[in-house]
JSON list of C-alpha atoms in Angstrom, two decimals:
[
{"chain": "A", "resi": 27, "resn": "UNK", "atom": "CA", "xyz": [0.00, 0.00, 0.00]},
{"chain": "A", "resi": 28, "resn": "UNK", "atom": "CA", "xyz": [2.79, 2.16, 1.29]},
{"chain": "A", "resi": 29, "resn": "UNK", "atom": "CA", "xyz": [4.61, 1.87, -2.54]},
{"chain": "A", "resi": 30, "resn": "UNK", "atom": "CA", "xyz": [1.02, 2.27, -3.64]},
{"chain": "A", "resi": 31, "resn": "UNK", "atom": "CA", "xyz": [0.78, 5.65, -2.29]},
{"chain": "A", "resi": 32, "resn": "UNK", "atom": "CA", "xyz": [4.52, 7.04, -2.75]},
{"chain": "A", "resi": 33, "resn": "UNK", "atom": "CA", "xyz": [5.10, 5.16, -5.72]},
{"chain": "A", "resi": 34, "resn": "UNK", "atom": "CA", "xyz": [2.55, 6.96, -7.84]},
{"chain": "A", "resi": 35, "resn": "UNK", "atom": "CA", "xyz": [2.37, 9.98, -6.05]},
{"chain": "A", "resi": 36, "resn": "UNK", "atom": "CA", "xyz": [3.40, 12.02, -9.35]},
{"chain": "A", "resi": 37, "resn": "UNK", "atom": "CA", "xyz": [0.19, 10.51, -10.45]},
{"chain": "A", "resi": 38, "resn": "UNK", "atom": "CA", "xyz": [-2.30, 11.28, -7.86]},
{"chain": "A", "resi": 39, "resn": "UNK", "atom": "CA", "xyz": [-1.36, 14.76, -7.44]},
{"chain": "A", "resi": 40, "resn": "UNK", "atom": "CA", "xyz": [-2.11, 15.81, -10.88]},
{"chain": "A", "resi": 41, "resn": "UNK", "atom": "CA", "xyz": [-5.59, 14.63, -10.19]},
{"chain": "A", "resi": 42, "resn": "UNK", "atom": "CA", "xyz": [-5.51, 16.76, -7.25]},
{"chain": "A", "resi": 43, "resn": "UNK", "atom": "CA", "xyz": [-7.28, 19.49, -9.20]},
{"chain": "A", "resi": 44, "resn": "UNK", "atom": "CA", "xyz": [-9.79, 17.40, -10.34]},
{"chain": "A", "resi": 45, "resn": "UNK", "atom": "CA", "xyz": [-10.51, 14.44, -8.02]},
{"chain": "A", "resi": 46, "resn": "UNK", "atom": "CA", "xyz": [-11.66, 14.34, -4.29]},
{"chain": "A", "resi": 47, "resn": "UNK", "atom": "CA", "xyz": [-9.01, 11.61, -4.08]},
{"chain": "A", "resi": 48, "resn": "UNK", "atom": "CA", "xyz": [-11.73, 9.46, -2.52]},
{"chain": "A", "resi": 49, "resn": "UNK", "atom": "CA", "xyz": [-9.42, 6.66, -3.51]},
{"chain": "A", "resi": 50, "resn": "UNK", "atom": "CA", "xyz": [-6.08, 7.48, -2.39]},
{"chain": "A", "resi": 51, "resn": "UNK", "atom": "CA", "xyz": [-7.51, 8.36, 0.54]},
{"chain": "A", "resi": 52, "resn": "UNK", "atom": "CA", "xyz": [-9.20, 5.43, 1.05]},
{"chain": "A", "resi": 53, "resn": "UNK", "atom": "CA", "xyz": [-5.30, 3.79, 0.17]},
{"chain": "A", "resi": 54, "resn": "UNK", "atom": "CA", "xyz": [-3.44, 6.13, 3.08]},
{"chain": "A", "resi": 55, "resn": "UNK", "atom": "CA", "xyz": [-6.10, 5.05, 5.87]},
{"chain": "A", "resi": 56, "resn": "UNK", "atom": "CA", "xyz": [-5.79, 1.17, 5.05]},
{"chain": "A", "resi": 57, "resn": "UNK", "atom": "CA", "xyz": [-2.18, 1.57, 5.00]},
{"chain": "A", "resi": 58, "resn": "UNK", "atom": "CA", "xyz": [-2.18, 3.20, 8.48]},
{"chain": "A", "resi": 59, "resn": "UNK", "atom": "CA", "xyz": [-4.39, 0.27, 9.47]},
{"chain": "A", "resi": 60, "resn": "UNK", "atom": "CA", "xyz": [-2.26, -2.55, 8.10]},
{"chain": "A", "resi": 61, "resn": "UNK", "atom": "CA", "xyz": [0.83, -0.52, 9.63]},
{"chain": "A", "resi": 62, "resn": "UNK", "atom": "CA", "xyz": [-0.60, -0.66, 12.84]},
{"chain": "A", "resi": 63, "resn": "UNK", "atom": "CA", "xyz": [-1.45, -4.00, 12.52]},
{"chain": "A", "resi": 64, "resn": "UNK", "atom": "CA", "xyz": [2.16, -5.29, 12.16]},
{"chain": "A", "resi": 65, "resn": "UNK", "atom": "CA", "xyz": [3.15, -3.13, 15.00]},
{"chain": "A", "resi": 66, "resn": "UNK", "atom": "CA", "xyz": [6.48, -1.83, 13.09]},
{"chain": "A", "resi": 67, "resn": "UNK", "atom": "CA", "xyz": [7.29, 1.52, 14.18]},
{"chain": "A", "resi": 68, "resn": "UNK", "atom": "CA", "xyz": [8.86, 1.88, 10.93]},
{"chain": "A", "resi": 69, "resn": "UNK", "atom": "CA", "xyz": [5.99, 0.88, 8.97]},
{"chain": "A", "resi": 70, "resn": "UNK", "atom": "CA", "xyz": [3.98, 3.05, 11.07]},
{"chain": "A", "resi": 71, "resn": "UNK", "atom": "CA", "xyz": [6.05, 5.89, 10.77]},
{"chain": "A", "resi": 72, "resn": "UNK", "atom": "CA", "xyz": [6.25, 5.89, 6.67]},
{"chain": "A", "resi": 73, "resn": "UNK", "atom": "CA", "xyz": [2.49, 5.27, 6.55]},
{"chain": "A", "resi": 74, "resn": "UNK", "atom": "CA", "xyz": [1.32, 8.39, 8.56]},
{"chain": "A", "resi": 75, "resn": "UNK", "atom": "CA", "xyz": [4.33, 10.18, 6.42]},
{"chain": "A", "resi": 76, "resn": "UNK", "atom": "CA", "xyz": [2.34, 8.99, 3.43]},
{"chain": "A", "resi": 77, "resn": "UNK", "atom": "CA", "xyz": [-0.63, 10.32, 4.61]},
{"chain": "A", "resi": 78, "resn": "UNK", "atom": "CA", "xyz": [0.59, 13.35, 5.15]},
{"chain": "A", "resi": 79, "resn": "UNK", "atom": "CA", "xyz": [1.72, 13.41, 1.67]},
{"chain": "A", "resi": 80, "resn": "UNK", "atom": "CA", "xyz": [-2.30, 12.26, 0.55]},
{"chain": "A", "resi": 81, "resn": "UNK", "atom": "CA", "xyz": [-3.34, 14.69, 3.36]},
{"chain": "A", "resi": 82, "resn": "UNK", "atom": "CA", "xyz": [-1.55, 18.02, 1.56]},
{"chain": "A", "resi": 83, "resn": "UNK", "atom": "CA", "xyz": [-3.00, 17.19, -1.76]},
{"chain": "A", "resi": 84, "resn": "UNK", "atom": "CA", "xyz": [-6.49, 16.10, -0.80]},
{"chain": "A", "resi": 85, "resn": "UNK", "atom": "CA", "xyz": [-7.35, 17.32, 2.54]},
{"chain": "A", "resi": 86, "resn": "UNK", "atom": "CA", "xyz": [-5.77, 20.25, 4.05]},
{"chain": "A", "resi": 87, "resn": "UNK", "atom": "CA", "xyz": [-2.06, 21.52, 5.17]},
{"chain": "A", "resi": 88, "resn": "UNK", "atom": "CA", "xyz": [-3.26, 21.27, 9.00]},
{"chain": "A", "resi": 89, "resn": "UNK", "atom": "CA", "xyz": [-4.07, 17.37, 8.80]},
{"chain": "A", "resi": 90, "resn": "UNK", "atom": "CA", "xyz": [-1.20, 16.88, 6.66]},
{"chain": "A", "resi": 91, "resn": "UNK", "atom": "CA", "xyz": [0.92, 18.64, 9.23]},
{"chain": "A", "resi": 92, "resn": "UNK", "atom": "CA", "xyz": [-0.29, 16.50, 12.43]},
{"chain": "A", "resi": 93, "resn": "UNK", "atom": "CA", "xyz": [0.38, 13.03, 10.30]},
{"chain": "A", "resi": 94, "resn": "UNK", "atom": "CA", "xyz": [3.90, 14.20, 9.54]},
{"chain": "A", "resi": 95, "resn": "UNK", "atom": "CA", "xyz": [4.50, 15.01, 13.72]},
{"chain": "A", "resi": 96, "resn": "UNK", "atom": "CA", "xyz": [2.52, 11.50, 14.37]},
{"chain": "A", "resi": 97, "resn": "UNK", "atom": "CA", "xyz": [5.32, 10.27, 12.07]},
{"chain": "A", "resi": 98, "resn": "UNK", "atom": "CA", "xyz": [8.09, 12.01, 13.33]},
{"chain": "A", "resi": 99, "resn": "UNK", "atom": "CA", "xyz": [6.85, 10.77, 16.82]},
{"chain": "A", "resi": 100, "resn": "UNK", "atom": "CA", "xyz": [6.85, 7.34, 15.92]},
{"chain": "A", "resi": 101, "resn": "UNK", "atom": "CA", "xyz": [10.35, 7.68, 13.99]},
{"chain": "A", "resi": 102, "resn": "UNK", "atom": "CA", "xyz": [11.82, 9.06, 16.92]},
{"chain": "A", "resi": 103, "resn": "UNK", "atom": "CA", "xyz": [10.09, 5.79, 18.98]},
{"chain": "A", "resi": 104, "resn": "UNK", "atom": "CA", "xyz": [11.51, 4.00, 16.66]},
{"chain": "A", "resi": 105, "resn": "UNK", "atom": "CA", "xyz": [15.44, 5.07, 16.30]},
{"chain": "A", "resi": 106, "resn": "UNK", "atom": "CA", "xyz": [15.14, 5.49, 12.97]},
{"chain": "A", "resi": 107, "resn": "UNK", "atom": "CA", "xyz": [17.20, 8.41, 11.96]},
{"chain": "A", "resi": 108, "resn": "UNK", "atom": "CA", "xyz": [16.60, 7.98, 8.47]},
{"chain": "A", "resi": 109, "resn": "UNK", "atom": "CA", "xyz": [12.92, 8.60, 8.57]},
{"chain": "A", "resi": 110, "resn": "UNK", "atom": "CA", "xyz": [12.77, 11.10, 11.30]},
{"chain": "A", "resi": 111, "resn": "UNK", "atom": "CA", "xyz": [15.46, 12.95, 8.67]},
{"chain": "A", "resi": 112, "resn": "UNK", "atom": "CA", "xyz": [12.96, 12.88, 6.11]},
{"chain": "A", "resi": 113, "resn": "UNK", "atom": "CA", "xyz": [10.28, 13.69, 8.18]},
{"chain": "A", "resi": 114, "resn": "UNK", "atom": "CA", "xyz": [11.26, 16.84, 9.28]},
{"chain": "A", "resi": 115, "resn": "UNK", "atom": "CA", "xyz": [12.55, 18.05, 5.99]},
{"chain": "A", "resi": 116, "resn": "UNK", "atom": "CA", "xyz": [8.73, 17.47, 4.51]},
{"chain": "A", "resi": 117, "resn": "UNK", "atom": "CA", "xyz": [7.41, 18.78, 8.04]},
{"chain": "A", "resi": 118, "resn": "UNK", "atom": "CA", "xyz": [9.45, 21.91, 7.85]},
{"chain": "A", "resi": 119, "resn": "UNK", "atom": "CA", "xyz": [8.85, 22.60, 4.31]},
{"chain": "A", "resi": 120, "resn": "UNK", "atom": "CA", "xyz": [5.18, 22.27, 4.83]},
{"chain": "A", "resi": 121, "resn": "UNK", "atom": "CA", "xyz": [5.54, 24.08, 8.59]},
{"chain": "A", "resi": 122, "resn": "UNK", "atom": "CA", "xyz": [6.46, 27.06, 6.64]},
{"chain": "A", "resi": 123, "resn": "UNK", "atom": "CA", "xyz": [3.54, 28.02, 5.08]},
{"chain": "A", "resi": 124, "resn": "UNK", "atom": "CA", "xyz": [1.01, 28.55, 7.99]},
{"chain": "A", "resi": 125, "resn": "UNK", "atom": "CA", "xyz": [4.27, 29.64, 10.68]},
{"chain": "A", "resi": 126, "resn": "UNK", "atom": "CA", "xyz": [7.80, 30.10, 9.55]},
{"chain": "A", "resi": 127, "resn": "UNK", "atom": "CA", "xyz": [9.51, 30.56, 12.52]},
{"chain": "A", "resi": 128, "resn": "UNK", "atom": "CA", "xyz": [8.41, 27.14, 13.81]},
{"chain": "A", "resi": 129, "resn": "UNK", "atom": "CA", "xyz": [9.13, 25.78, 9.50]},
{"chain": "A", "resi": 130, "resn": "UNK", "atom": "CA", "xyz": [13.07, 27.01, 9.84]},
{"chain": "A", "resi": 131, "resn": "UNK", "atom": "CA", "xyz": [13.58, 26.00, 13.65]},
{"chain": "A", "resi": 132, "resn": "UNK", "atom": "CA", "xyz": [12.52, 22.41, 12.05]},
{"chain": "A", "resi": 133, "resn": "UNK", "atom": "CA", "xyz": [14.76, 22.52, 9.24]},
{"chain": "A", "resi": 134, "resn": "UNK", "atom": "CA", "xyz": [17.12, 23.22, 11.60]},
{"chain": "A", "resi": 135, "resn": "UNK", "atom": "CA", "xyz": [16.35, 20.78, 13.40]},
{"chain": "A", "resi": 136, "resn": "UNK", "atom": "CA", "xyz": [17.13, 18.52, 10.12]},
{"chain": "A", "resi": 137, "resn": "UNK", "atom": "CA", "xyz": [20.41, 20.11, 9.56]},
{"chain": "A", "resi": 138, "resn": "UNK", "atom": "CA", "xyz": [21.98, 19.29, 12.75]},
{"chain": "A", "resi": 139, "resn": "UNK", "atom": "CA", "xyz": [20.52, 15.82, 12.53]},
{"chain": "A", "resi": 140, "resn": "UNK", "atom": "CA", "xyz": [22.54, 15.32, 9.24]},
{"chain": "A", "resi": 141, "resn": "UNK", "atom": "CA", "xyz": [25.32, 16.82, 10.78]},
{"chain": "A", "resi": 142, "resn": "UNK", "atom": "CA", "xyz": [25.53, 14.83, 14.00]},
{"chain": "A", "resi": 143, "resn": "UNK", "atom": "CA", "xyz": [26.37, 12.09, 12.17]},
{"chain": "A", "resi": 144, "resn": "UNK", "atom": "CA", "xyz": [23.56, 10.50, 13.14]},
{"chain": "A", "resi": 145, "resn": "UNK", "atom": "CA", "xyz": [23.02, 9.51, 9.42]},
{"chain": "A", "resi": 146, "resn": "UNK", "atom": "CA", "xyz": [26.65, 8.92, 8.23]},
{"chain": "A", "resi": 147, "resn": "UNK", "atom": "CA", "xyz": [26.07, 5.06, 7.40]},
{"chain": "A", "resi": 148, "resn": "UNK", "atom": "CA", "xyz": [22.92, 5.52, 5.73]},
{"chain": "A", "resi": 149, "resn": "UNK", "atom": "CA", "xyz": [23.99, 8.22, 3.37]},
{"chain": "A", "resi": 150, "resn": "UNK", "atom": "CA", "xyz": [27.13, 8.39, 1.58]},
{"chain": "A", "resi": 151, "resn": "UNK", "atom": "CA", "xyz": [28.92, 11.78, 1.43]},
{"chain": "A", "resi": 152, "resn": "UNK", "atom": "CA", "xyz": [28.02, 12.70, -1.65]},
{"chain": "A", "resi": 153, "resn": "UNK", "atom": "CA", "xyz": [24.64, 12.62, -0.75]},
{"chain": "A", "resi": 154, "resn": "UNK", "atom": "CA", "xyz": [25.52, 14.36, 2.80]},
{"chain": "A", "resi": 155, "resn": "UNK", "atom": "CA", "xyz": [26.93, 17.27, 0.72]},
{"chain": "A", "resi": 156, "resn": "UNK", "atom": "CA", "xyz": [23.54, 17.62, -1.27]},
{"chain": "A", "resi": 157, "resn": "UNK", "atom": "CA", "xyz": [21.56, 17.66, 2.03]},
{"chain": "A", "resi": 158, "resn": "UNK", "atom": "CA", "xyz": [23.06, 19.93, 3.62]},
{"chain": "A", "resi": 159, "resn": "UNK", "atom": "CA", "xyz": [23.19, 22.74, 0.63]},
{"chain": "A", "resi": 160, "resn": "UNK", "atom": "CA", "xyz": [19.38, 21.50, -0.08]},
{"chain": "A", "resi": 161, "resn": "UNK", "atom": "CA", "xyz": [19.08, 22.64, 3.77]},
{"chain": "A", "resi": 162, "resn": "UNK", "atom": "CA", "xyz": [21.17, 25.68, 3.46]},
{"chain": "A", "resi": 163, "resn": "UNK", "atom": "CA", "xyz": [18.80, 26.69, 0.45]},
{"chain": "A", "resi": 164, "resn": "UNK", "atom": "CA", "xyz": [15.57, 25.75, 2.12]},
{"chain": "A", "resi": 165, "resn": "UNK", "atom": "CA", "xyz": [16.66, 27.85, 5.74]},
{"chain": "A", "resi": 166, "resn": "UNK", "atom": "CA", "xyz": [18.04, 30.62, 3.81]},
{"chain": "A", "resi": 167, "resn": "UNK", "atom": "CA", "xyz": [14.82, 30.89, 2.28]},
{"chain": "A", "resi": 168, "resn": "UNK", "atom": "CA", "xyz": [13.06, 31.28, 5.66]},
{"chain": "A", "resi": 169, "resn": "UNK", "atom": "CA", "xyz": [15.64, 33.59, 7.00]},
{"chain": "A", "resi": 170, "resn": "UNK", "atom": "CA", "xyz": [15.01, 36.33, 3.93]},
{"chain": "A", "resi": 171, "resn": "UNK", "atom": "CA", "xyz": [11.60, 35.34, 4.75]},
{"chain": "A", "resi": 172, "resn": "UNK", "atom": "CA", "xyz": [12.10, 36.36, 8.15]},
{"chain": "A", "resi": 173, "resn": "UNK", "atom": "CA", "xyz": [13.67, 39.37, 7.59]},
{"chain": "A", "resi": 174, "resn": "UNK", "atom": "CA", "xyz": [17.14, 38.07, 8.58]},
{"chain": "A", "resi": 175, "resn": "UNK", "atom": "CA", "xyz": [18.96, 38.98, 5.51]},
{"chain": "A", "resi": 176, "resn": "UNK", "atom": "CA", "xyz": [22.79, 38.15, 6.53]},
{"chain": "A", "resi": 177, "resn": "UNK", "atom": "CA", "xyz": [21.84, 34.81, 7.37]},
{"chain": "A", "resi": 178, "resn": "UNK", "atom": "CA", "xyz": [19.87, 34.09, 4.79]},
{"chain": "A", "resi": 179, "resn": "UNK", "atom": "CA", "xyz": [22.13, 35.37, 2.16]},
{"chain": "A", "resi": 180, "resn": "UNK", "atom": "CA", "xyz": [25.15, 33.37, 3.69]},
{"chain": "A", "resi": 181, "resn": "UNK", "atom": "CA", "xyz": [23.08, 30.19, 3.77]},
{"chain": "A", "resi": 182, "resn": "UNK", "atom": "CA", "xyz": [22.06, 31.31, -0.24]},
{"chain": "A", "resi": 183, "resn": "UNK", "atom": "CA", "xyz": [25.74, 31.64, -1.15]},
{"chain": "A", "resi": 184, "resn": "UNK", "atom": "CA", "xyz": [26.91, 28.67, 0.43]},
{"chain": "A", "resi": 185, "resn": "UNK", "atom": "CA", "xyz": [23.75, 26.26, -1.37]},
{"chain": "A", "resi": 186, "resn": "UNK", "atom": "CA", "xyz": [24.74, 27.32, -4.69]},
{"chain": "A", "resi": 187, "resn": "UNK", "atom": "CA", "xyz": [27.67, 25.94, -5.51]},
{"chain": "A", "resi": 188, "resn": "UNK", "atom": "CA", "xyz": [27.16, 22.05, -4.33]},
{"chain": "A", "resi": 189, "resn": "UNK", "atom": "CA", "xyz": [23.18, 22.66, -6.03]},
{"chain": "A", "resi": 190, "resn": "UNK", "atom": "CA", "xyz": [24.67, 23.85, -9.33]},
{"chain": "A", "resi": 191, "resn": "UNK", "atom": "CA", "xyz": [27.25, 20.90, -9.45]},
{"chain": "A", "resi": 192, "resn": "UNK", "atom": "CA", "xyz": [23.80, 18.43, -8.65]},
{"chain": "A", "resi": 193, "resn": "UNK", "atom": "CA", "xyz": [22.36, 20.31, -11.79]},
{"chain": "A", "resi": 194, "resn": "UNK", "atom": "CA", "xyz": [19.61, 20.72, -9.23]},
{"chain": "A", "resi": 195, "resn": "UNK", "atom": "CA", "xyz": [18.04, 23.81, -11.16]},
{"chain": "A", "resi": 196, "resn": "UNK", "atom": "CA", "xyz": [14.68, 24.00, -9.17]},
{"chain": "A", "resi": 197, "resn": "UNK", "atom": "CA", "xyz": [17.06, 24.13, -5.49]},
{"chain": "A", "resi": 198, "resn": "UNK", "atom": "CA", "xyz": [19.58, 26.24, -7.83]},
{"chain": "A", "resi": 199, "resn": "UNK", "atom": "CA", "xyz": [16.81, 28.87, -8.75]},
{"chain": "A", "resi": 200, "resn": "UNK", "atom": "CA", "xyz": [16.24, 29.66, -4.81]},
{"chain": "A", "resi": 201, "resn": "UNK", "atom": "CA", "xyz": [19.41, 29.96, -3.95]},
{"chain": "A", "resi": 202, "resn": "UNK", "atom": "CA", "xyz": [20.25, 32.50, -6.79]},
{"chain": "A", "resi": 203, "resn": "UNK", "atom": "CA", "xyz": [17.61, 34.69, -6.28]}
]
């Protein structure tokens, strides 16, 4: 269900405009269910996180936002540094758009996660480097956003090199302007 819901995801949300979603919907909650089920924080943890995915497209940004902290929650439970990672780079990203202060201060929260080296045998350093200028980019955002324009443009500066080299143009285009 899980690679259901994540695995066509490109799909579903370009029927976002013109579905209720009734379906995928109906996909996230029997994934939670089954999730449950098995008792695997894991499991648990990635289904609420696709839910909160389903949730932002279908629903509203305020469900979407508790299933990604029931996720984190559970990740956290759980150990797994890998998804809590993820979790709180979709959880600030989304955070940001109804309070940014609490959005950055969770990217943050991301950043020194990566570099704790909490996540150094999960991710090789190649993709460390792209984290942490993807995270650069996405708090320097929020700090212009916040008014906190040294910061931010320091963040900017230092995103744009390791982005461009990525060919990451959409990251790239943030971090330029």
């Amino acid at each position: 269900l899980l690679y259901l819901i994540l695995g066509g995801e490109t799909g579903w949300r370009a029927e976002a405009s013109n579905s209720d979603g009734a379906t995928v919907l109906a996909l996230a909650d029997e994934a939670v269910r089954a999730a449950d089920a098995t008792g695997d924080a894991t499991l648990r943890a990635n289904a609420r996180y696709a839910t909160g995915l389903v949730f932002t497209a279908y629903r509203s940004l305020d469900e979407a936002i508790v299933a990604f902290e029931e996720a984190l929650a559970i990740a956290r439970e759980a150990g797994d540094k890998v998804d809590e990672f993820a979790i709180l780079l979709r959880l600030g990203h989304q955070l940001d758009s109804v309070d940014l202060k609490r959005g950055r201060d969770t990217l943050e929260e991301a950043h020194e996660l990566l570099k704790s080296g909490a996540l150094d045998e999960q991710i090789d350093a190649s993709r460390r480097a792209f984290e942490e200028a993807r995270l650069d980019m996405s708090i320097g955002v929020a700090e212009f956003d916040l008014g906190h324009f040294g910061p931010a443009l320091e963040l900017l500066v230092r995103s744009s090199q390791p982005l461009r080299e990525r060919g990451r143009g959409d990251d790239l285009a943030w971090s330029l302007a």
